[in-house]
Short mmCIF file of C-alpha atoms in Angstrom, two decimals:
data_model
loop_
_atom_site.label_atom_id
_atom_site.label_comp_id
_atom_site.label_asym_id
_atom_site.label_seq_id
_atom_site.Cartn_x
_atom_site.Cartn_y
_atom_site.Cartn_z
CA MET A 299 65.77 3.67 -23.83
CA SER A 300 65.34 1.61 -27.00
CA LYS A 301 62.62 3.08 -29.18
CA THR A 302 62.88 0.10 -31.50
CA ARG A 303 61.99 -2.39 -28.79
CA ILE A 304 59.20 -0.23 -27.53
CA ARG A 305 57.74 0.11 -31.00
CA ILE A 306 58.02 -3.61 -31.72
CA GLY A 307 56.40 -4.47 -28.41
CA LEU A 308 53.57 -1.95 -28.67
CA ILE A 309 52.74 -2.56 -32.30
CA GLY A 310 52.99 -6.30 -31.88
CA LEU A 311 50.63 -6.32 -28.90
CA CYS A 312 48.20 -4.00 -30.52
CA LEU A 313 48.05 -6.15 -33.66
CA LEU A 314 47.50 -9.27 -31.62
CA GLY A 315 44.83 -7.55 -29.60
CA ILE A 316 43.00 -6.29 -32.65
CA TYR A 317 43.15 -9.67 -34.29
CA ALA A 318 41.81 -11.37 -31.16
CA MET A 319 38.92 -8.94 -30.81
CA TYR A 320 37.69 -9.67 -34.33
CA ALA A 321 38.54 -13.34 -34.61
CA ALA A 322 37.79 -14.70 -31.12
CA PRO A 323 35.42 -17.65 -31.25
CA THR A 324 33.87 -17.01 -27.87
CA LYS A 325 30.74 -14.92 -27.86
CA ASN A 326 29.82 -12.32 -25.32
CA ILE A 327 26.35 -11.29 -24.23
CA ALA A 328 26.36 -8.09 -26.15
CA THR A 329 27.00 -9.96 -29.43
CA LEU A 330 24.24 -12.47 -28.73
CA VAL A 331 21.68 -9.89 -27.77
CA ASN A 332 22.44 -7.60 -30.72
CA ALA A 333 22.18 -10.35 -33.36
CA PRO A 334 19.82 -13.01 -32.02
CA GLN A 335 18.86 -14.37 -35.40
CA LYS A 336 22.48 -15.05 -36.27
CA TYR A 337 23.02 -17.32 -33.23
CA ALA A 338 19.53 -18.96 -33.08
CA GLY A 339 19.89 -22.70 -32.64
CA GLN A 340 23.61 -22.48 -31.88
CA SER A 341 25.38 -23.76 -28.80
CA VAL A 342 27.34 -21.04 -27.11
CA GLU A 343 29.65 -20.74 -24.08
CA ILE A 344 29.90 -17.64 -21.96
CA TYR A 345 32.51 -17.38 -19.18
CA ILE A 346 34.25 -14.01 -19.35
CA GLU A 347 33.47 -11.98 -16.22
CA THR A 348 29.95 -13.39 -16.19
CA LYS A 349 27.78 -13.01 -13.12
CA ILE A 350 24.37 -14.21 -12.03
CA ASP A 351 22.20 -11.08 -11.96
CA ALA A 352 18.85 -12.39 -10.70
CA ILE A 353 17.12 -15.74 -10.23
CA ASP A 354 13.44 -16.58 -10.60
CA ASP A 355 11.16 -19.57 -10.95
CA THR A 356 11.92 -20.41 -14.60
CA GLY A 357 15.55 -19.44 -14.82
CA PHE A 358 17.91 -16.56 -14.25
CA TRP A 359 19.67 -13.55 -15.74
CA ILE A 360 23.39 -13.36 -16.37
CA ARG A 361 25.37 -10.18 -16.76
CA GLN A 362 28.61 -9.10 -18.42
CA GLY A 363 29.23 -5.40 -17.65
CA ARG A 364 26.06 -3.59 -18.62
CA ASN A 365 24.66 -6.39 -20.78
CA ARG A 366 22.19 -8.99 -19.58
CA LEU A 367 20.96 -12.26 -20.96
CA ARG A 368 18.00 -14.40 -20.05
CA VAL A 369 18.67 -18.05 -19.33
CA LEU A 370 15.93 -20.63 -18.98
CA GLY A 371 16.78 -23.66 -16.86
CA PRO A 372 17.36 -24.81 -13.31
CA SER A 373 19.36 -22.57 -11.00
CA THR A 374 20.55 -25.43 -8.79
CA GLY A 375 23.95 -24.70 -7.19
CA ILE A 376 24.10 -21.00 -8.14
CA LYS A 377 23.06 -17.81 -6.41
CA ALA A 378 22.93 -14.15 -7.28
CA ASN A 379 26.31 -12.45 -7.84
CA ASP A 380 28.08 -15.72 -8.44
CA PHE A 381 30.69 -15.67 -11.19
CA VAL A 382 29.77 -18.49 -13.59
CA SER A 383 30.81 -20.38 -16.68
CA ILE A 384 27.75 -21.26 -18.69
CA SER A 385 26.74 -22.98 -21.93
CA GLY A 386 23.42 -23.28 -23.66
CA ILE A 387 21.45 -23.16 -26.91
CA MET A 388 20.34 -19.75 -28.10
CA ASP A 389 16.91 -19.12 -29.55
CA SER A 390 15.74 -16.46 -31.92
CA SER A 391 14.61 -14.12 -29.14
CA ALA A 392 18.10 -13.95 -27.55
CA VAL A 393 17.20 -16.31 -24.74
CA MET A 394 19.61 -19.10 -23.73
CA HIS A 395 18.33 -22.57 -22.94
CA LEU A 396 20.68 -23.89 -20.35
CA LYS A 397 22.93 -26.86 -20.91
CA SER A 398 25.38 -26.44 -18.05
CA VAL A 399 26.44 -23.84 -15.49
CA ARG A 400 29.34 -23.85 -13.03
CA PRO A 401 29.98 -21.21 -10.43
CA ALA A 402 33.56 -19.99 -9.95
CA LYS A 403 33.96 -20.75 -6.31
CA GLY A 404 36.29 -18.69 -4.24
CA ARG A 405 36.93 -16.12 -6.93
CA ARG A 406 36.39 -13.08 -4.84
CA LEU A 407 38.61 -14.46 -2.06
CA LYS A 408 41.30 -15.18 -4.70
CA MET A 409 41.10 -11.61 -5.89
CA ALA A 410 41.39 -10.25 -2.38
CA ILE A 411 44.44 -12.48 -1.66
CA SER A 412 45.96 -11.53 -4.93
CA LEU A 413 45.78 -7.82 -4.04
CA LEU A 414 48.17 -8.58 -1.13
CA GLY A 415 50.55 -10.26 -3.55
CA LEU A 416 50.28 -7.31 -5.89
CA GLY A 417 51.06 -4.90 -3.05
CA LEU A 418 54.08 -6.92 -2.03
CA ILE A 419 55.55 -7.00 -5.57
CA PHE A 420 54.84 -3.32 -6.00
CA LEU A 421 56.92 -2.55 -2.85
CA LEU A 422 59.75 -4.81 -4.12
CA ILE A 423 59.79 -3.28 -7.56
CA ILE A 424 59.97 0.31 -6.41
CA THR A 425 63.13 -0.49 -4.43
CA ALA A 426 64.57 -2.72 -7.19
CA VAL A 427 64.17 -0.41 -10.14
CA GLU A 428 65.09 3.27 -10.45
CA TRP A 429 64.59 5.87 -13.15
CA LYS A 430 67.87 7.59 -13.95
CA ASP A 431 69.08 9.63 -16.90
CA GLY A 432 66.03 8.83 -18.90
CA THR A 433 66.08 5.07 -18.53
CA LEU A 434 65.13 2.44 -15.98
CA ARG A 435 67.96 0.78 -14.10
CA ILE A 436 68.16 -2.13 -11.80
CA ASN A 437 69.20 -0.99 -8.37
CA GLU A 438 72.05 -3.39 -7.64
CA ASN A 439 72.43 -2.00 -4.15
CA ALA A 440 68.88 -2.84 -3.06
CA MET B 85 44.47 -19.03 -12.46
CA PRO B 86 46.16 -19.53 -9.16
CA ASP B 87 46.06 -16.49 -6.98
CA LEU B 88 49.06 -14.17 -7.18
CA ILE B 89 50.47 -15.38 -3.83
CA SER B 90 50.74 -18.83 -5.29
CA HIS B 91 52.56 -17.51 -8.36
CA ILE B 92 54.91 -15.43 -6.21
CA GLY B 93 55.53 -18.41 -3.88
CA PHE B 94 56.44 -20.70 -6.74
CA GLY B 95 58.62 -18.11 -8.34
CA TYR B 96 60.39 -17.57 -5.05
CA LEU B 97 61.09 -21.26 -4.77
CA VAL B 98 62.51 -21.31 -8.26
CA GLY B 99 64.81 -18.38 -7.71
CA TYR B 100 65.50 -18.20 -3.96
CA ARG B 101 69.20 -19.03 -4.41
CA TYR B 102 69.76 -15.98 -6.60
CA LYS B 103 71.69 -13.44 -4.65
CA SER B 104 70.49 -10.23 -6.18
CA SER B 105 67.25 -9.16 -4.56
CA SER B 106 66.60 -6.61 -7.33
CA TRP B 107 66.74 -9.16 -10.08
CA MET B 108 64.67 -11.55 -7.94
CA ALA B 109 62.10 -8.78 -7.52
CA LEU B 110 61.94 -8.34 -11.27
CA PHE B 111 61.48 -12.09 -11.82
CA LEU B 112 58.73 -12.22 -9.20
CA ALA B 113 57.06 -9.23 -10.86
CA ALA B 114 57.16 -11.11 -14.16
CA MET B 115 55.59 -14.09 -12.43
CA ILE B 116 52.37 -12.03 -11.92
CA LEU B 117 52.66 -9.77 -14.98
CA PRO B 118 50.31 -11.67 -17.29
CA ASP B 119 47.42 -11.52 -14.81
CA VAL B 120 48.11 -7.97 -13.63
CA ILE B 121 48.22 -6.53 -17.09
CA THR B 122 45.16 -8.39 -18.43
CA ARG B 123 42.79 -8.66 -15.49
CA ALA B 124 43.26 -5.12 -14.31
CA VAL B 125 41.89 -4.03 -17.71
CA TYR B 126 39.10 -6.52 -18.43
CA ILE B 127 37.60 -6.57 -14.95
CA VAL B 128 36.95 -2.84 -15.33
CA PHE B 129 36.34 -3.01 -19.09
CA PRO B 130 34.95 -6.44 -19.97
CA GLN B 131 34.57 -5.38 -23.63
CA LEU B 132 38.38 -5.23 -23.82
CA TYR B 133 38.87 -8.80 -22.80
CA TRP B 134 40.04 -10.10 -26.14
CA PHE B 135 42.21 -7.01 -26.77
CA VAL B 136 44.35 -7.66 -23.67
CA LYS B 137 44.05 -11.47 -23.58
CA PRO B 138 46.96 -12.02 -26.02
CA MET B 139 49.27 -10.68 -23.33
CA HIS B 140 48.47 -13.88 -21.41
CA THR B 141 49.89 -16.09 -24.16
CA PRO B 142 53.47 -17.14 -24.82
CA LEU B 143 53.83 -14.78 -27.78
CA GLY B 144 52.25 -11.99 -25.79
CA VAL B 145 54.74 -12.51 -22.97
CA ILE B 146 57.66 -12.36 -25.40
CA LEU B 147 56.35 -9.06 -26.86
CA LEU B 148 55.77 -7.69 -23.35
CA SER B 149 59.32 -8.56 -22.40
CA VAL B 150 60.57 -6.78 -25.56
CA LEU B 151 58.46 -3.71 -24.74
CA ILE B 152 59.45 -3.49 -21.06
CA SER B 153 63.15 -4.15 -21.72
CA GLY B 154 63.11 -1.18 -24.09
CA PHE B 155 62.74 1.20 -21.13
CA PHE B 156 65.85 -0.09 -19.43
CA HIS B 157 69.43 0.93 -19.76
CA LYS B 158 71.27 -0.71 -22.69
CA LYS B 159 73.41 -2.96 -20.52
CA ALA B 160 70.46 -4.50 -18.70
CA ARG B 161 67.98 -4.86 -21.59
CA ASN B 162 68.64 -8.40 -22.66
CA LYS B 163 68.79 -9.67 -19.11
CA VAL B 164 65.52 -7.88 -18.27
CA MET B 165 63.91 -9.43 -21.29
CA LEU B 166 65.12 -12.85 -20.29
CA TYR B 167 63.84 -12.52 -16.74
CA ILE B 168 60.43 -11.25 -17.85
CA CYS B 169 60.14 -14.04 -20.38
CA ALA B 170 61.11 -16.66 -17.82
CA GLY B 171 58.65 -15.33 -15.19
CA GLY B 172 55.84 -14.92 -17.68
CA MET B 173 56.25 -18.41 -19.19
CA LEU B 174 56.38 -19.96 -15.74
CA HIS B 175 53.23 -18.08 -14.84
CA ILE B 176 51.44 -19.54 -17.92
CA PHE B 177 52.68 -23.03 -17.11
CA LEU B 178 51.24 -22.77 -13.54
CA ASP B 179 47.95 -21.55 -14.96
CA THR B 180 47.70 -24.62 -17.20
CA LEU B 181 47.65 -26.80 -14.10
CA GLN B 182 44.06 -25.61 -13.58
CA LYS B 183 40.99 -27.01 -15.30
CA HIS B 184 38.07 -25.12 -16.64
CA MET B 185 34.56 -26.01 -17.72
CA HIS B 186 34.99 -23.66 -20.65
CA GLY B 187 37.99 -21.94 -22.07
CA GLY B 188 41.63 -22.68 -21.15
CA TYR B 189 44.88 -21.18 -22.24
CA LEU B 190 45.75 -20.22 -25.77
CA LEU B 191 49.28 -21.51 -25.87
CA LEU B 192 49.55 -21.39 -29.66
CA PHE B 193 47.82 -18.05 -30.19
CA PRO B 194 47.57 -16.52 -32.84
CA PHE B 195 48.21 -19.68 -34.82
CA SER B 196 45.50 -21.67 -33.06
CA TRP B 197 42.40 -20.88 -30.99
CA GLN B 198 42.56 -24.34 -29.38
CA PRO B 199 42.74 -23.94 -25.57
CA HIS B 200 45.18 -26.13 -23.72
CA GLU B 201 45.52 -27.05 -20.11
CA ILE B 202 46.93 -29.81 -17.94
CA GLY B 203 43.82 -29.52 -15.71
CA LEU B 204 44.66 -30.85 -12.24
CA ILE B 205 42.74 -28.49 -10.09
CA TRP B 206 39.76 -26.12 -10.22
CA PRO B 207 40.71 -22.48 -10.10
CA GLY B 208 38.78 -21.85 -6.86
CA GLU B 209 40.68 -24.61 -5.14
CA THR B 210 44.04 -23.03 -5.47
CA ILE B 211 43.33 -20.65 -2.52
CA TYR B 212 43.55 -23.66 -0.19
CA PHE B 213 47.25 -23.80 -1.04
CA THR B 214 47.91 -20.12 -0.27
CA PRO B 215 48.71 -20.72 3.46
CA MET B 216 51.11 -23.39 2.35
CA TRP B 217 52.88 -21.00 -0.02
CA ILE B 218 53.18 -18.33 2.69
CA MET B 219 54.67 -20.86 5.09
CA VAL B 220 57.11 -22.14 2.43
CA ILE B 221 58.30 -18.54 1.62
CA LEU B 222 58.75 -17.78 5.35
CA PHE B 223 60.63 -21.03 5.86
CA VAL B 224 62.99 -20.37 2.96
CA ILE B 225 63.61 -16.82 4.12
CA LEU B 226 64.41 -17.96 7.64
CA TRP B 227 66.55 -20.84 6.36
CA LYS B 228 68.54 -18.52 4.10
CA ASN B 229 69.14 -16.08 6.93
CA LYS B 230 70.05 -18.61 9.59
CA PRO B 231 73.40 -17.99 11.30
CA GLY B 232 76.01 -19.69 9.16
CA LYS B 233 79.63 -20.89 9.75
CA ASP B 234 81.11 -17.49 8.94
CA ASP B 235 78.75 -15.81 11.45
CA HIS B 236 79.86 -18.23 14.15
CA GLN B 237 83.46 -17.41 13.51
CA LYS B 238 82.73 -13.70 13.85
CA LEU B 239 81.18 -14.40 17.22
CA LEU B 240 84.24 -16.22 18.51
CA PRO B 241 86.71 -14.07 20.53
CA THR B 242 89.78 -13.07 18.59
CA GLU B 243 93.28 -12.42 19.86
CA SER B 244 92.51 -8.71 20.15
CA THR B 245 89.43 -9.18 22.28
CA LYS B 246 90.84 -11.75 24.72
#
């Protein structure tokens, strides 16, 4: 085992991750809801694991994890629980005025299909790689 | 991004002539690594999206390959690193074939936040190609294992069996 490589990889990835968390230009719902005055009048895009939570006559709610955001605008082409990519203008009361929304069609089916692929690779890897004498080794006899 | 079957299928087409099934398995695992290691985290913990997202960039793939190769025996480390890099980079290239309304792929992260993509197909449309990938993989497997010239010679009667 190479501790140097492991340290370089771990520290490098952590630094990149921390930098990305603080410098990312894309906003999430929690940020918009917690600081509505800061984003009032701004155009924002939200697309990370964003789902339609509920639809009513004047608009709909979107959700990221436990955070929800009110969106005013037409709900044509979307339905509850759709994953969406959305853009709009924020107002001072943390409400988004819709510019565009696009559902991510087929996403759940893709995830289900991908689980099959993941299972296949898992089976291949456990036969291809073995732990021996404190390190991983490629099983050349597999 | 394309589903994992598509990534695996393309990776198999790239490396099917390689004789070692173990190294092929490692390469195929690397073909899906950027998605597995990022999505598994941020689907469950959306607040960690940006912390794990760098692992789906070229620099992140290189650092992942350095990290993972460190767990291997000395003789295999550089080759493991090369295979993981190759698989991860090919994964990112396939992802860029998709188009997005927002976002894209941060190919120059951390030096630039500008997303890039070639943008030929919507992400949801890639599943229509999954049956094709499955058939291609099966075809290649069957073609590789077809009875060859050597096998025919083994089937022929020899002097001792006449």
